Coordinates of C-alpha atoms in Angstrom, one line a residue:
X151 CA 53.9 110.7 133.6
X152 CA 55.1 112.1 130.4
X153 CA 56.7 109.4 128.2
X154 CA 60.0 110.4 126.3
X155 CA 62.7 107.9 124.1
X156 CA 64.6 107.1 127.3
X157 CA 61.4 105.8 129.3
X158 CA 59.7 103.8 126.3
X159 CA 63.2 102.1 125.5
X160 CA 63.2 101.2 129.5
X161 CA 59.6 100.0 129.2
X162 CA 60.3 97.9 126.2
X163 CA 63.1 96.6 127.6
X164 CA 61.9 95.0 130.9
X165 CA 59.0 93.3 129.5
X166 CA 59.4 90.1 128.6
X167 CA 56.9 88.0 125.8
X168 CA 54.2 89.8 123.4
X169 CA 53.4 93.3 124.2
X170 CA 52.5 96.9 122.2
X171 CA 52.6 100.3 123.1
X172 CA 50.0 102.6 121.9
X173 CA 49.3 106.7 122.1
X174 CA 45.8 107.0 121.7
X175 CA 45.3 110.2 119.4
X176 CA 42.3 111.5 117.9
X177 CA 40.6 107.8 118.7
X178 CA 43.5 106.4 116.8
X179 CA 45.9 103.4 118.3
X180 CA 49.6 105.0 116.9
X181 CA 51.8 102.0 117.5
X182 CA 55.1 103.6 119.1
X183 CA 56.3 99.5 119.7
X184 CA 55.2 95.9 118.6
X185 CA 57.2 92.8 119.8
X186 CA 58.6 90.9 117.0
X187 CA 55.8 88.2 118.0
X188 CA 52.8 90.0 117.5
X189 CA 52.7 89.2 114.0
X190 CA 52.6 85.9 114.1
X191 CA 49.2 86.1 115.9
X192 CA 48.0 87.2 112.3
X193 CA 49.6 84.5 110.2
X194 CA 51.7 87.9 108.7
X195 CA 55.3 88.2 108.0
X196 CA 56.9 91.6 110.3
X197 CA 56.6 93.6 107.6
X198 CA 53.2 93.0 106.2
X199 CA 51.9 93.3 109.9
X200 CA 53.7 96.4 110.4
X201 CA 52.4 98.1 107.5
X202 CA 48.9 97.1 108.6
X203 CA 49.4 98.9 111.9
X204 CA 51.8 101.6 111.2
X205 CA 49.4 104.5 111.1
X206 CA 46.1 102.7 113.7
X207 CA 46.9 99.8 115.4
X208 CA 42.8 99.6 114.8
X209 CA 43.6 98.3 111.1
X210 CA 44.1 94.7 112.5
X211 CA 41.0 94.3 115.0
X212 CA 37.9 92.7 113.1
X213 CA 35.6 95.9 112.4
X214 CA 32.6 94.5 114.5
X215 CA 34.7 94.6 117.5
X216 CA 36.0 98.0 117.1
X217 CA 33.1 99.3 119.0
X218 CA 33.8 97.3 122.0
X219 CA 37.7 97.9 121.8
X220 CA 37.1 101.6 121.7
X221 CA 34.8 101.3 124.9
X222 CA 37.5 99.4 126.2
X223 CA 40.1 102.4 125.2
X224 CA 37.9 104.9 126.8
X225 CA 37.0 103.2 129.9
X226 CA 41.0 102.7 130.8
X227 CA 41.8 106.6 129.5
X228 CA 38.6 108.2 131.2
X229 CA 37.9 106.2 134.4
X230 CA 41.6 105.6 134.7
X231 CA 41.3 101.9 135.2
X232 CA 44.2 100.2 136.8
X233 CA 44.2 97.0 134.1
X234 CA 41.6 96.1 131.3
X235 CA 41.0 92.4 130.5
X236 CA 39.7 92.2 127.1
X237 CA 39.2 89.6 124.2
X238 CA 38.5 90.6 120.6
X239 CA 39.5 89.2 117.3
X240 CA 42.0 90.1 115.2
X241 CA 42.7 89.7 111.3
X242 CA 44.2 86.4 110.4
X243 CA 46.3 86.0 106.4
X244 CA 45.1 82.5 106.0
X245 CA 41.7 81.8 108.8
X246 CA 40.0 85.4 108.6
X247 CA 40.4 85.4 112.1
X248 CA 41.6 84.9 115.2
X249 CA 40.6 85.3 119.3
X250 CA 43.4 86.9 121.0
X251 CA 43.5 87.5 124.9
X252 CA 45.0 91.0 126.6
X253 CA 45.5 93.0 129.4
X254 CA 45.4 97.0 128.7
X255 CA 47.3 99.6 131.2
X256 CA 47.5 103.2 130.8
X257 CA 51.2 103.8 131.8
X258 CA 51.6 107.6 131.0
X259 CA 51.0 110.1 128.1
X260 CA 52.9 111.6 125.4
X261 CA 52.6 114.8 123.7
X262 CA 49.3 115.0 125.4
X263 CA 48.0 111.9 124.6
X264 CA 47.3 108.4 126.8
X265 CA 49.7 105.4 126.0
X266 CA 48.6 102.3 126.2
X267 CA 50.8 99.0 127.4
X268 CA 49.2 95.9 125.9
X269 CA 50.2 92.6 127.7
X270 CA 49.9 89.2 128.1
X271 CA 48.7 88.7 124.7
X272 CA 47.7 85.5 124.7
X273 CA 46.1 83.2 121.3
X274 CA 42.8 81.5 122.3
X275 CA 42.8 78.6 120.6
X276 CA 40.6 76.9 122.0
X277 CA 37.9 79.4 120.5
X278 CA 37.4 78.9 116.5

């Protein structure tokens, strides 16, 4: 299902807690929507997170998990996986890093490309 304004605005505004939208475009995660929550997760203000992500969502995943988050990415875009359970860290201002906990779904495409609901983003703190 193609994606337009009217469909993303619907999306976004039925889920409730943390979630993103991504298109995935040229191996690129093009944030089209992050809750006002997610950067928190980061120890960020909105707009320092924002910033980070505006152009690949990528930019805040620890570069030695990149490889498995892209196998991830290509797994639910290629073998059209119903859901994706993945854990990776993430870039954190003040500890480095953080776990973080997710659940991928491809949910349509836009100008060609696969988008991406992330939900159920969950902090593991238990995992230091």
């Amino acid at each position: 299902m193609e994606l337009g304004e009217k469909e993303l605005a619907r999306i976004i505004r039925s889920y409730p807690g943390d979630f993103a939208l991504y298109r995935v475009e040229d191996g690129a995660l093009r944030t089209l929507y992050a809750s006002s929550g997610l950067p928190g997760y980061s120890g960020m203000e909105s707009d320092e997170y924002s910033e980070l992500v505006r152009d690949d969502a990528r930019a805040i995943i620890l570069k030695a998990d990149l490889p498995h988050v892209a196998e991830g990415v290509r797994r639910a875009t290629e073998e059209g996986l119903q859901e994706l359970d993945d854990t990776y860290r993430v870039l954190h201002r003040t500890r480095g890093f953080v776990w973080v906990h997710a659940r991928t779904r491809v949910i349509g495409s836009q100008n060609g490309c696969p988008v991406l609901l992330k939900l159920n983003i969950n902090l593991l703190r238990d995992i230091e």
